[in-house]
Coordinates of C-alpha atoms and ligand atoms in Angstrom, one line a residue:
M588 CA 89.7 88.8 118.1
T589 CA 86.8 89.2 115.1
T590 CA 87.9 89.4 111.6
P591 CA 86.9 92.6 110.1
P592 CA 84.1 92.3 107.1
R593 CA 85.4 91.7 103.9
P594 CA 84.9 95.0 102.2
A595 CA 83.0 94.9 99.0
I596 CA 84.8 95.4 95.5
T597 CA 81.6 98.2 94.9
A598 CA 81.9 101.1 96.3
I599 CA 78.3 102.9 94.8
T600 CA 76.2 101.0 93.0
A601 CA 73.0 103.0 91.4
T602 CA 70.2 101.3 89.3
G603 CA 67.2 103.4 87.8
L604 CA 68.1 107.1 90.1
R605 CA 65.0 108.7 89.7
R606 CA 64.2 112.2 91.7
S607 CA 61.9 115.3 91.1
F608 CA 60.6 117.8 92.4
G609 CA 56.8 119.0 92.2
D610 CA 56.8 118.3 87.7
H611 CA 60.6 119.0 87.6
V612 CA 62.1 115.4 86.7
V613 CA 65.6 116.2 88.0
L614 CA 67.3 112.5 87.3
D615 CA 65.7 110.7 85.5
G616 CA 67.5 106.8 85.9
I617 CA 70.5 107.2 86.9
D618 CA 72.8 104.3 87.0
L619 CA 76.1 104.0 88.4
N620 CA 78.7 101.9 89.3
V621 CA 81.9 102.9 91.3
P622 CA 85.0 100.6 91.9
R623 CA 86.4 100.8 95.9
G624 CA 89.8 103.1 95.6
T625 CA 89.0 105.7 92.5
V626 CA 88.0 108.9 92.1
F627 CA 84.3 108.5 90.0
S628 CA 83.6 112.6 88.8
L629 CA 80.2 113.8 87.8
L630 CA 80.1 116.2 85.0
G631 CA 77.6 118.8 84.4
A632 CA 76.1 122.1 83.7
N633 CA 74.2 124.3 86.7
G634 CA 70.9 122.8 87.9
A635 CA 71.8 119.0 85.9
G636 CA 71.7 117.5 89.1
K637 CA 74.9 116.7 91.0
T638 CA 74.2 117.8 94.4
T639 CA 70.7 116.1 94.3
T640 CA 72.8 112.9 93.4
V641 CA 75.1 113.6 96.3
K642 CA 72.2 113.8 98.7
I643 CA 70.4 111.0 97.3
L644 CA 73.4 108.5 97.9
S645 CA 74.3 110.3 101.3
T646 CA 71.0 109.5 102.5
L647 CA 70.3 113.0 102.8
I648 CA 66.9 113.0 101.0
R649 CA 65.5 109.7 99.6
A650 CA 64.7 108.9 95.4
D651 CA 61.5 108.7 94.3
G652 CA 62.6 105.1 92.5
G653 CA 65.5 103.2 92.2
S654 CA 67.8 101.7 94.0
A655 CA 71.7 101.8 95.2
R656 CA 74.0 100.7 97.5
V657 CA 77.1 102.6 99.5
A658 CA 80.0 101.0 100.6
G659 CA 78.2 97.9 100.7
H660 CA 75.4 98.7 102.5
D661 CA 70.9 98.9 101.1
L662 CA 70.7 103.3 100.6
A663 CA 66.8 102.4 101.4
T664 CA 67.4 99.9 103.9
E665 CA 70.5 100.5 105.9
P666 CA 70.9 103.9 105.5
D667 CA 72.6 104.0 109.3
A668 CA 75.5 102.3 107.5
V669 CA 75.4 104.2 104.7
R670 CA 76.1 107.0 106.8
A671 CA 78.5 105.4 109.3
A672 CA 81.0 104.7 105.8
I673 CA 80.6 108.1 104.3
G674 CA 81.7 111.5 104.2
V675 CA 80.0 114.2 102.6
T676 CA 82.2 117.5 102.3
G677 CA 78.9 119.8 100.7
Q678 CA 78.8 122.2 98.3
F679 CA 78.0 124.6 101.3
S680 CA 80.2 125.0 103.7
A681 CA 79.7 123.1 107.0
V682 CA 81.9 124.9 108.9
D683 CA 80.4 126.5 111.9
N684 CA 82.0 130.5 111.7
L685 CA 81.6 131.6 115.1
L686 CA 83.9 128.4 116.4
T687 CA 88.0 127.9 115.6
G688 CA 88.8 125.5 113.9
Q689 CA 89.9 123.0 116.0
E690 CA 86.5 123.5 117.8
N691 CA 84.3 122.5 114.6
L692 CA 86.7 119.8 114.3
H693 CA 86.5 118.6 118.3
L694 CA 82.4 118.8 117.0
M695 CA 82.3 116.3 114.4
A696 CA 84.6 113.9 116.4
D697 CA 81.9 113.9 119.5
L698 CA 79.3 113.9 116.8
N699 CA 81.7 110.5 115.5
H700 CA 81.6 109.0 119.2
L701 CA 85.4 109.3 119.0
G702 CA 86.2 109.5 122.7
R703 CA 88.0 112.1 124.2
A704 CA 91.7 110.8 123.8
A705 CA 90.9 109.4 119.7
G706 CA 89.3 112.3 119.5
R707 CA 92.1 114.7 120.7
R708 CA 94.9 112.6 118.5
R709 CA 92.5 112.4 115.6
V710 CA 91.9 116.4 115.3
A711 CA 96.0 116.8 116.1
E712 CA 96.4 114.8 113.4
L713 CA 93.9 116.6 110.6
L714 CA 95.0 119.8 111.8
D715 CA 98.9 119.4 111.1
Q716 CA 97.7 117.2 107.4
F717 CA 95.7 120.5 106.6
G718 CA 97.9 123.1 107.6
L719 CA 96.0 124.7 110.0
A720 CA 98.1 124.0 113.1
D721 CA 98.8 127.8 113.0
A722 CA 95.3 128.8 113.0
A723 CA 93.7 126.3 115.2
G724 CA 92.2 128.7 117.7
K725 CA 91.0 131.4 115.6
P726 CA 87.3 131.3 114.4
A727 CA 86.7 130.1 111.3
V728 CA 85.2 133.3 110.5
T729 CA 88.9 134.8 110.2
Y730 CA 89.8 132.0 107.5
S731 CA 90.3 132.4 103.8
G732 CA 88.3 130.1 100.9
G733 CA 90.8 128.2 100.8
M734 CA 91.4 127.2 104.2
R735 CA 87.6 127.1 105.0
R736 CA 87.7 124.0 102.4
R737 CA 90.5 122.6 103.9
L738 CA 88.9 122.7 106.8
D739 CA 85.5 121.5 106.0
L740 CA 87.1 118.9 104.0
A741 CA 89.2 117.7 107.3
M742 CA 86.2 118.2 109.6
T743 CA 84.5 115.2 106.8
L744 CA 87.6 113.3 107.0
V745 CA 87.2 112.9 111.4
G746 CA 85.5 109.5 111.3
T747 CA 87.9 108.3 109.0
P748 CA 84.8 107.3 105.5
Q749 CA 85.6 104.5 103.4
V750 CA 83.6 106.7 100.6
I751 CA 83.7 110.7 100.2
F752 CA 80.9 112.4 98.4
L753 CA 83.2 116.2 97.6
D754 CA 80.2 118.6 95.9
E755 CA 82.4 120.5 93.7
P756 CA 85.6 120.7 96.3
T757 CA 87.8 123.4 94.7
T758 CA 85.2 126.3 93.6
G759 CA 86.5 129.1 93.9
L760 CA 89.8 128.6 94.8
D761 CA 92.9 130.0 93.5
P762 CA 95.3 127.7 91.6
R763 CA 97.7 127.0 94.2
S764 CA 95.2 125.8 96.4
R765 CA 93.3 123.1 93.8
R766 CA 96.4 121.9 93.7
G767 CA 96.8 121.4 97.3
M768 CA 93.4 120.3 97.0
W769 CA 93.9 117.6 94.5
Q770 CA 97.0 115.9 96.2
I771 CA 94.9 115.7 99.3
V772 CA 92.3 113.5 97.2
R773 CA 95.3 112.0 95.5
D774 CA 96.3 110.8 99.4
L775 CA 93.0 109.5 100.4
V776 CA 93.2 107.8 97.2
A777 CA 96.3 106.3 97.8
G778 CA 94.6 104.9 101.1
G779 CA 92.0 102.7 99.7
V780 CA 89.7 105.6 99.5
T781 CA 86.7 106.1 97.4
I782 CA 86.0 109.4 96.0
F783 CA 82.6 110.8 94.5
L784 CA 83.7 114.1 92.8
T785 CA 81.3 117.0 91.1
T786 CA 82.9 119.6 89.6
Q787 CA 82.1 122.1 86.8
Y788 CA 85.8 122.2 85.9
L789 CA 86.7 119.6 83.6
D790 CA 90.6 119.6 84.2
E791 CA 89.8 118.8 87.3
A792 CA 87.5 116.2 86.3
D793 CA 90.7 114.9 83.9
E794 CA 93.7 114.8 86.5
L795 CA 91.8 112.9 89.0
A796 CA 89.6 111.2 87.8
D797 CA 89.5 107.3 86.8
R798 CA 86.0 107.7 85.5
I799 CA 84.2 110.4 84.4
A800 CA 80.0 110.7 84.0
V801 CA 77.9 113.9 82.1
L802 CA 75.1 114.3 83.2
D803 CA 72.5 116.4 81.2
H804 CA 68.8 116.2 81.5
G805 CA 68.5 114.4 84.0
R806 CA 70.6 111.6 82.4
I807 CA 73.9 110.0 82.0
V808 CA 74.5 110.8 78.8
A809 CA 78.6 109.6 78.5
E810 CA 80.9 107.9 80.7
G811 CA 84.1 106.6 80.8
T812 CA 88.0 107.2 80.8
A813 CA 88.7 111.2 79.9
D814 CA 90.8 109.8 76.8
E815 CA 87.0 107.6 76.1
L816 CA 85.0 110.5 76.1
K817 CA 87.7 112.9 74.4
R818 CA 88.0 110.0 71.5
R819 CA 83.8 110.0 71.4
I820 CA 83.7 113.3 69.7
P821 CA 85.2 114.7 66.3
G822 CA 87.1 117.7 66.8
G823 CA 90.9 116.9 66.5
H824 CA 92.1 119.5 63.2
V825 CA 95.3 121.4 62.6
E826 CA 94.3 124.9 61.9
L827 CA 96.8 126.7 58.9
R828 CA 97.4 130.1 58.1
F829 CA 98.1 132.5 55.3
A830 CA 99.4 135.7 54.0
D831 CA 97.0 135.9 51.4
L832 CA 94.2 134.3 49.9
A833 CA 95.9 133.0 47.0
G834 CA 97.8 130.7 49.7
L835 CA 94.5 129.6 51.2
E836 CA 93.0 128.6 47.9
S837 CA 96.4 126.6 46.6
A838 CA 96.5 124.6 50.2
A839 CA 92.5 123.7 49.9
R840 CA 93.6 121.9 46.0
A841 CA 96.4 120.5 48.4
V842 CA 94.8 118.8 50.5
G843 CA 91.4 119.0 49.4
G844 CA 91.4 114.7 47.9
A845 CA 93.1 113.8 51.6
A846 CA 91.0 115.5 53.5
G847 CA 87.8 116.0 52.3
Q848 CA 86.4 117.4 55.5
A849 CA 88.9 120.4 55.3
T850 CA 86.8 123.7 56.5
R851 CA 87.9 127.0 54.9
D852 CA 87.6 130.5 56.6
S853 CA 88.0 132.8 54.1
D854 CA 87.9 135.6 55.9
A855 CA 90.6 134.6 58.7
L856 CA 92.5 133.2 55.7
A857 CA 92.0 130.0 57.4
L858 CA 92.3 126.7 56.7
R859 CA 90.7 123.6 59.9
V860 CA 91.7 120.1 58.3
P861 CA 90.5 117.2 60.6
H862 CA 93.6 115.1 62.5
D863 CA 94.1 113.1 64.7
G864 CA 96.9 114.2 66.3
S865 CA 99.6 111.7 65.5
L866 CA 102.9 112.9 64.2
H867 CA 103.1 110.7 61.4
A868 CA 99.3 112.4 59.6
L869 CA 100.4 116.0 60.7
K870 CA 103.8 115.4 59.0
A871 CA 101.7 114.0 55.8
L872 CA 99.7 116.6 55.7
L873 CA 103.6 118.8 55.9
D874 CA 104.7 117.2 53.2
R875 CA 101.5 117.3 51.3
L876 CA 101.5 120.9 51.4
D877 CA 105.4 121.3 50.2
E878 CA 105.4 118.9 47.3
H879 CA 102.4 121.8 45.6
V880 CA 105.2 124.7 47.0
V881 CA 102.2 125.8 49.2
E882 CA 103.1 128.8 52.2
V883 CA 101.1 128.7 55.4
D884 CA 101.9 131.1 57.3
S885 CA 101.3 129.8 60.8
L886 CA 100.0 126.3 61.8
S887 CA 98.7 124.8 65.1
V888 CA 97.3 121.4 66.4
H889 CA 93.9 121.4 68.8
T890 CA 93.3 118.1 70.1
P891 CA 90.1 117.9 71.8
D892 CA 89.8 118.5 75.3
L893 CA 86.9 117.7 77.7
D894 CA 85.6 121.0 77.3
D895 CA 84.4 120.1 74.0
V896 CA 82.7 116.8 75.3
F897 CA 81.3 118.4 77.5
L898 CA 80.0 121.4 75.0
A899 CA 79.7 118.5 72.1
L900 CA 77.3 116.0 74.7
T901 CA 75.4 118.9 76.0
G902 CA 75.4 121.8 74.7
E903 CA 76.4 124.2 77.6
K904 CA 79.7 125.9 78.2
V905 CA 81.1 125.3 81.8
A906 CA 82.9 127.1 84.0
T907 CA 86.9 127.9 83.7
P908 CA 89.0 128.5 86.3
Ligands
ATP1434 N1 64.5 121.4 97.3 C1 64.6 121.6 96.0 N2 63.1 122.0 95.9 C2 62.8 122.2 94.8 N3 63.9 121.9 93.5 C3 64.9 121.5 94.0 C4 65.8 121.4 94.6 N4 66.9 120.9 95.3 C5 67.2 121.4 94.2 N5 66.1 121.2 93.3 C6 66.5 121.6 91.2 O1 67.1 120.6 91.1 C7 67.5 120.9 89.8 C8 68.9 119.9 90.3 O2 69.9 121.1 91.1 P1 71.3 120.3 91.7 O3 71.2 121.0 92.3 O4 71.2 119.1 91.6 O5 71.7 121.2 90.0 P2 73.4 121.0 90.3 O6 73.8 120.1 89.4 O7 74.4 120.7 91.6 O8 73.9 122.4 90.0 P3 75.1 123.5 90.6 O9 76.2 123.2 89.3 O10 73.9 124.9 90.3 O11 75.4 123.0 91.5 C9 67.8 122.3 89.7 O12 66.6 122.5 88.7 C10 66.7 122.8 91.4 O13 66.7 123.9 90.9
MG1435 MG1 75.3 121.1 93.1

Protein backbone atom coordinates (compact mmCIF):
# COMPACT_ATOMS: atom_id res chain seq x y z
CA MET A 1 0.00 0.00 0.00
CA THR A 2 1.30 3.44 -0.85
CA THR A 3 0.78 6.39 1.48
CA PRO A 4 -0.89 9.35 -0.19
CA PRO A 5 1.36 12.36 -0.69
CA ARG A 6 1.23 14.79 2.23
CA PRO A 7 -0.98 17.67 1.17
CA ALA A 8 0.59 21.10 1.08
CA ILE A 9 -0.57 23.48 3.83
CA THR A 10 -0.95 26.24 1.29
CA ALA A 11 -3.40 25.67 -1.54
CA ILE A 12 -2.39 28.67 -3.65
CA THR A 13 0.65 30.90 -3.55
CA ALA A 14 1.45 33.45 -6.18
CA THR A 15 4.30 35.91 -6.38
CA GLY A 16 4.49 38.86 -8.70
CA LEU A 17 1.98 37.60 -11.28
CA ARG A 18 1.89 39.85 -14.31
CA ARG A 19 -0.21 39.78 -17.44
CA SER A 20 -0.82 42.25 -20.24
CA PHE A 21 -3.00 42.15 -23.32
CA GLY A 22 -1.15 44.21 -25.93
CA ASP A 23 -0.04 47.32 -24.07
CA HIS A 24 -2.89 47.02 -21.57
CA VAL A 25 -1.38 45.91 -18.25
CA VAL A 26 -4.12 43.89 -16.52
CA LEU A 27 -2.15 42.31 -13.66
CA ASP A 28 0.78 44.35 -12.44
CA GLY A 29 2.44 42.08 -9.85
CA ILE A 30 -0.09 40.09 -7.83
CA ASP A 31 0.87 38.20 -4.65
CA LEU A 32 -1.56 35.67 -3.18
CA ASN A 33 -1.51 33.20 -0.34
CA VAL A 34 -4.48 30.93 0.27
CA PRO A 35 -4.32 28.33 3.06
CA ARG A 36 -5.89 24.93 2.43
CA GLY A 37 -9.51 24.44 3.42
CA THR A 38 -10.36 28.14 3.34
CA VAL A 39 -12.38 30.47 1.12
CA PHE A 40 -10.45 33.28 -0.51
CA SER A 41 -12.39 35.97 -2.31
CA LEU A 42 -11.03 38.26 -4.99
CA LEU A 43 -13.02 41.47 -5.36
CA GLY A 44 -12.76 43.99 -8.13
CA ALA A 45 -14.84 46.12 -10.45
CA ASN A 46 -15.70 44.99 -13.98
CA GLY A 47 -12.49 44.59 -15.93
CA ALA A 48 -10.26 44.61 -12.83
CA GLY A 49 -8.64 41.32 -13.84
CA LYS A 50 -10.47 38.74 -11.70
CA THR A 51 -11.18 36.32 -14.55
CA THR A 52 -7.66 36.82 -15.87
CA THR A 53 -6.28 35.81 -12.44
CA VAL A 54 -8.52 32.73 -12.36
CA LYS A 55 -7.47 31.77 -15.90
CA ILE A 56 -3.79 32.05 -15.02
CA LEU A 57 -4.08 30.09 -11.77
CA SER A 58 -6.09 27.37 -13.49
CA THR A 59 -3.53 27.05 -16.37
CA LEU A 60 -5.97 28.28 -19.04
CA ILE A 61 -3.65 31.15 -19.97
CA ARG A 62 -0.04 31.91 -19.12
CA ALA A 63 1.28 34.71 -16.97
CA ASP A 64 3.86 37.05 -18.53
CA GLY A 65 5.79 37.11 -15.28
CA GLY A 66 5.83 35.88 -11.70
CA SER A 67 5.28 32.39 -10.37
CA ALA A 68 2.59 30.42 -8.61
CA ARG A 69 1.98 27.07 -6.96
CA VAL A 70 -1.48 25.53 -6.87
CA ALA A 71 -2.25 22.42 -4.79
CA GLY A 72 1.48 21.97 -4.23
CA HIS A 73 2.45 22.08 -7.91
CA ASP A 74 4.28 24.71 -9.90
CA LEU A 75 2.05 26.34 -12.48
CA ALA A 76 4.75 26.71 -15.13
CA THR A 77 6.55 23.36 -14.82
CA GLU A 78 3.75 21.03 -13.64
CA PRO A 79 0.57 22.32 -15.31
CA ASP A 80 -0.87 18.80 -15.74
CA ALA A 81 -0.56 18.10 -12.01
CA VAL A 82 -2.24 21.43 -11.28
CA ARG A 83 -5.05 20.59 -13.70
CA ALA A 84 -5.59 17.21 -12.07
CA ALA A 85 -6.02 18.81 -8.65
CA ILE A 86 -8.33 21.69 -9.49
CA GLY A 87 -11.83 22.41 -10.71
CA VAL A 88 -12.95 25.56 -12.47
CA THR A 89 -16.46 26.93 -12.72
CA GLY A 90 -16.02 29.75 -15.17
CA GLN A 91 -17.87 33.03 -15.32
CA PHE A 92 -19.62 31.73 -18.40
CA SER A 93 -21.26 28.34 -18.25
CA ALA A 94 -19.53 25.21 -19.53
CA VAL A 95 -22.89 23.42 -19.78
CA ASP A 96 -23.73 21.96 -23.21
CA ASN A 97 -27.33 23.03 -23.81
CA LEU A 98 -28.17 20.20 -26.19
CA LEU A 99 -27.20 17.50 -23.70
CA THR A 100 -29.24 16.54 -20.66
CA GLY A 101 -27.94 17.32 -17.16
CA GLN A 102 -26.97 13.70 -16.76
CA GLU A 103 -25.17 13.59 -20.11
CA ASN A 104 -23.22 16.74 -19.26
CA LEU A 105 -22.07 15.10 -16.04
CA HIS A 106 -21.18 11.83 -17.80
CA LEU A 107 -19.10 13.78 -20.28
CA MET A 108 -17.12 15.23 -17.37
CA ALA A 109 -16.78 11.76 -15.81
CA ASP A 110 -15.29 10.50 -19.10
CA LEU A 111 -12.95 13.50 -19.33
CA ASN A 112 -11.82 12.68 -15.80
CA HIS A 113 -11.24 8.99 -16.77
CA LEU A 114 -13.51 7.82 -13.97
CA GLY A 115 -14.44 4.50 -15.58
CA ARG A 116 -18.01 3.33 -16.19
CA ALA A 117 -19.11 2.17 -12.74
CA ALA A 118 -17.36 4.91 -10.75
CA GLY A 119 -18.58 7.50 -13.26
CA ARG A 120 -22.20 6.37 -12.94
CA ARG A 121 -21.95 6.41 -9.15
CA ARG A 122 -20.43 9.88 -9.03
CA VAL A 123 -22.98 11.32 -11.50
CA ALA A 124 -25.93 9.90 -9.52
CA GLU A 125 -24.42 11.23 -6.28
CA LEU A 126 -23.99 14.74 -7.71
CA LEU A 127 -27.46 14.86 -9.34
CA ASP A 128 -28.89 14.02 -5.96
CA GLN A 129 -26.69 16.43 -3.96
CA PHE A 130 -27.48 19.34 -6.28
CA GLY A 131 -31.23 18.73 -6.44
CA LEU A 132 -31.07 17.87 -10.14
CA ALA A 133 -32.20 14.24 -10.03
CA ASP A 134 -35.71 15.01 -11.32
CA ALA A 135 -34.42 17.12 -14.20
CA ALA A 136 -31.52 14.77 -15.01
CA GLY A 137 -33.06 13.51 -18.25
CA LYS A 138 -34.08 16.91 -19.60
CA PRO A 139 -31.90 18.93 -22.00
CA ALA A 140 -29.97 21.65 -20.15
CA VAL A 141 -31.51 24.25 -22.47
CA THR A 142 -34.74 23.84 -20.49
CA TYR A 143 -33.03 24.52 -17.11
CA SER A 144 -33.48 27.77 -15.19
CA GLY A 145 -30.44 29.96 -14.52
CA GLY A 146 -30.11 28.58 -10.99
CA MET A 147 -30.32 24.95 -12.15
CA ARG A 148 -27.73 25.62 -14.86
CA ARG A 149 -25.36 27.18 -12.31
CA ARG A 150 -25.79 24.16 -10.03
CA LEU A 151 -25.17 21.80 -12.95
CA ASP A 152 -22.07 23.82 -13.86
CA LEU A 153 -20.67 23.45 -10.34
CA ALA A 154 -21.65 19.78 -10.19
CA MET A 155 -19.65 19.26 -13.42
CA THR A 156 -16.65 20.90 -11.74
CA LEU A 157 -16.95 18.48 -8.82
CA VAL A 158 -17.02 15.27 -10.88
CA GLY A 159 -13.27 14.85 -10.49
CA THR A 160 -13.34 15.65 -6.70
CA PRO A 161 -10.91 18.58 -6.96
CA GLN A 162 -8.91 19.86 -3.96
CA VAL A 163 -8.95 23.46 -5.12
CA ILE A 164 -11.97 25.01 -6.81
CA PHE A 165 -12.08 28.28 -8.70
CA LEU A 166 -15.52 29.86 -8.79
CA ASP A 167 -15.71 32.89 -11.04
CA GLU A 168 -18.80 34.88 -10.03
CA PRO A 169 -20.79 31.77 -9.12
CA THR A 170 -24.00 33.53 -8.09
CA THR A 171 -24.30 36.35 -10.61
CA GLY A 172 -27.90 36.48 -11.79
CA LEU A 173 -29.23 34.05 -9.19
CA ASP A 174 -32.26 34.86 -7.03
CA PRO A 175 -31.67 35.22 -3.26
CA ARG A 176 -32.79 31.68 -2.46
CA SER A 177 -30.56 30.12 -5.14
CA ARG A 178 -27.63 32.27 -3.94
CA ARG A 179 -28.09 30.96 -0.41
CA GLY A 180 -28.25 27.42 -1.79
CA MET A 181 -24.95 28.00 -3.59
CA TRP A 182 -23.39 29.45 -0.42
CA GLN A 183 -24.38 26.32 1.49
CA ILE A 184 -22.78 24.14 -1.17
CA VAL A 185 -19.58 26.18 -0.84
CA ARG A 186 -19.63 25.83 2.97
CA ASP A 187 -20.13 22.07 2.70
CA LEU A 188 -17.20 21.79 0.28
CA VAL A 189 -14.94 23.76 2.63
CA ALA A 190 -16.06 21.64 5.59
CA GLY A 191 -14.84 18.66 3.53
CA GLY A 192 -11.37 20.25 3.24
CA VAL A 193 -11.68 21.82 -0.22
CA THR A 194 -10.13 25.23 -0.88
CA ILE A 195 -12.28 27.77 -2.70
CA PHE A 196 -10.98 30.70 -4.76
CA LEU A 197 -14.02 32.86 -5.35
CA THR A 198 -14.46 36.00 -7.38
CA THR A 199 -17.55 38.04 -6.83
CA GLN A 200 -19.18 41.38 -7.44
CA TYR A 201 -21.37 40.92 -4.39
CA LEU A 202 -19.67 42.15 -1.28
CA ASP A 203 -22.20 40.50 1.01
CA GLU A 204 -21.18 37.21 -0.59
CA ALA A 205 -17.52 37.78 0.29
CA ASP A 206 -18.56 38.91 3.77
CA GLU A 207 -20.63 35.76 4.20
CA LEU A 208 -18.22 33.18 2.82
CA ALA A 209 -14.64 34.36 2.68
CA ASP A 210 -11.98 33.78 5.31
CA ARG A 211 -9.84 36.34 3.53
CA ILE A 212 -10.60 38.94 0.92
CA ALA A 213 -8.34 40.76 -1.53
CA VAL A 214 -9.35 43.85 -3.46
CA LEU A 215 -7.96 44.12 -6.99
CA ASP A 216 -7.70 47.56 -8.53
CA HIS A 217 -5.69 48.80 -11.51
CA GLY A 218 -3.70 45.59 -11.69
CA ARG A 219 -2.68 45.47 -8.03
CA ILE A 220 -4.00 44.08 -4.77
CA VAL A 221 -4.82 47.29 -2.90
CA ALA A 222 -6.02 45.64 0.32
CA GLU A 223 -6.13 42.19 1.85
CA GLY A 224 -7.51 40.79 5.08
CA THR A 225 -10.58 39.40 6.79
CA ALA A 226 -13.85 41.24 6.18
CA ASP A 227 -13.59 42.78 9.66
CA GLU A 228 -9.99 43.88 9.14
CA LEU A 229 -10.94 45.58 5.90
CA LYS A 230 -13.93 47.30 7.50
CA ARG A 231 -11.73 48.61 10.31
CA ARG A 232 -9.35 50.14 7.79
CA ILE A 233 -11.75 52.81 6.72
CA PRO A 234 -13.55 55.47 8.64
CA GLY A 235 -17.23 55.70 7.91
CA GLY A 236 -18.91 54.61 11.13
CA HIS A 237 -21.14 57.43 12.25
CA VAL A 238 -24.37 58.31 14.00
CA GLU A 239 -26.79 60.44 12.05
CA LEU A 240 -29.00 62.71 14.11
CA ARG A 241 -31.94 64.51 12.56
CA PHE A 242 -33.75 67.51 13.98
CA ALA A 243 -37.14 69.17 13.61
CA ASP A 244 -35.61 72.60 12.94
CA LEU A 245 -32.39 74.52 12.42
CA ALA A 246 -32.27 75.63 16.06
CA GLY A 247 -32.20 71.99 17.15
CA LEU A 248 -29.40 71.22 14.69
CA GLU A 249 -27.35 74.19 15.89
CA SER A 250 -27.67 73.43 19.57
CA ALA A 251 -26.76 69.78 18.88
CA ALA A 252 -23.70 70.87 16.88
CA ARG A 253 -22.65 73.04 19.86
CA ALA A 254 -23.32 70.22 22.32
CA VAL A 255 -21.24 67.60 20.52
CA GLY A 256 -18.76 70.10 19.10
CA GLY A 257 -16.09 69.58 21.74
CA ALA A 258 -16.56 65.82 21.98
CA ALA A 259 -16.63 65.01 18.29
CA GLY A 260 -14.61 67.63 16.48
CA GLN A 261 -15.15 66.23 13.00
CA ALA A 262 -18.97 66.11 13.14
CA THR A 263 -20.41 67.26 9.83
CA ARG A 264 -23.67 69.11 9.48
CA ASP A 265 -26.13 69.18 6.63
CA SER A 266 -28.35 72.22 7.14
CA ASP A 267 -30.69 71.33 4.25
CA ALA A 268 -31.45 67.89 5.65
CA LEU A 269 -31.34 69.20 9.26
CA ALA A 270 -28.89 66.37 9.98
CA LEU A 271 -25.70 66.03 11.97
CA ARG A 272 -23.25 63.18 11.37
CA VAL A 273 -21.07 62.33 14.33
CA PRO A 274 -18.12 59.93 13.82
CA HIS A 275 -18.73 56.81 15.84
CA ASP A 276 -17.04 53.47 16.52
CA GLY A 277 -20.31 51.56 16.74
CA SER A 278 -20.00 50.81 20.48
CA LEU A 279 -22.98 51.14 22.81
CA HIS A 280 -20.78 52.95 25.31
CA ALA A 281 -19.97 55.75 22.85
CA LEU A 282 -23.61 55.96 21.77
CA LYS A 283 -24.77 56.36 25.38
CA ALA A 284 -22.15 59.05 26.01
CA LEU A 285 -23.38 60.95 22.93
CA LEU A 286 -27.03 60.74 23.99
CA ASP A 287 -26.15 61.80 27.56
CA ARG A 288 -24.38 64.83 26.21
CA LEU A 289 -27.37 65.84 24.07
CA ASP A 290 -29.61 65.31 27.10
CA GLU A 291 -27.44 67.55 29.26
CA HIS A 292 -27.81 70.30 26.67
CA VAL A 293 -31.55 69.66 26.42
CA VAL A 294 -31.38 68.98 22.68
CA GLU A 295 -34.47 67.40 21.10
CA VAL A 296 -33.47 64.75 18.54
CA ASP A 297 -36.07 63.84 15.94
CA SER A 298 -34.47 60.59 14.80
CA LEU A 299 -31.20 58.74 15.10
CA SER A 300 -29.53 56.08 12.96
CA VAL A 301 -26.25 54.26 13.45
CA HIS A 302 -24.17 53.50 10.37
CA THR A 303 -21.36 50.94 10.61
CA PRO A 304 -19.11 50.61 7.56
CA ASP A 305 -19.74 47.58 5.38
CA LEU A 306 -17.64 46.07 2.61
CA ASP A 307 -19.38 48.38 0.16
CA ASP A 308 -17.86 51.38 1.95
CA VAL A 309 -14.47 49.65 1.95
CA PHE A 310 -14.68 48.94 -1.75
CA LEU A 311 -15.78 52.46 -2.56
CA ALA A 312 -13.03 53.97 -0.41
CA LEU A 313 -10.33 51.76 -1.93
CA THR A 314 -11.29 51.81 -5.58
CA GLY A 315 -13.63 54.76 -5.94
CA GLU A 316 -16.12 52.52 -7.76
CA LYS A 317 -19.57 51.32 -6.89
CA VAL A 318 -20.26 47.61 -7.24
CA ALA A 319 -23.42 45.76 -8.14
CA THR A 320 -26.07 45.04 -5.55
CA PRO A 321 -28.05 41.83 -5.82
N1 LIG B 1 -8.12 37.83 -24.36
C1 LIG B 1 -8.10 39.12 -24.10
N2 LIG B 1 -7.65 40.02 -25.01
C2 LIG B 1 -7.59 41.35 -24.76
N3 LIG B 1 -8.00 41.90 -23.57
C3 LIG B 1 -8.45 41.08 -22.65
C4 LIG B 1 -8.54 39.65 -22.84
N4 LIG B 1 -9.03 39.09 -21.71
C5 LIG B 1 -9.25 40.11 -20.85
N5 LIG B 1 -8.91 41.29 -21.39
C6 LIG B 1 -8.98 42.61 -20.73
O1 LIG B 1 -8.40 42.50 -19.45
C7 LIG B 1 -9.11 43.27 -18.50
C8 LIG B 1 -9.52 42.38 -17.36
O2 LIG B 1 -10.47 41.45 -17.78
P1 LIG B 1 -11.09 40.36 -16.80
O3 LIG B 1 -12.02 39.54 -17.61
O4 LIG B 1 -9.98 39.65 -16.10
O5 LIG B 1 -11.87 41.28 -15.77
P2 LIG B 1 -12.87 40.87 -14.60
O6 LIG B 1 -12.34 41.47 -13.34
O7 LIG B 1 -13.09 39.41 -14.61
O8 LIG B 1 -14.20 41.64 -15.02
P3 LIG B 1 -15.75 41.24 -14.87
O9 LIG B 1 -16.15 41.64 -13.49
O10 LIG B 1 -16.42 42.09 -15.89
O11 LIG B 1 -15.89 39.78 -15.13
C9 LIG B 1 -10.28 43.87 -19.25
O12 LIG B 1 -9.96 45.19 -19.59
C10 LIG B 1 -10.42 43.01 -20.49
O13 LIG B 1 -10.93 43.76 -21.55
MG1 LIG C 1 -14.72 38.21 -14.90
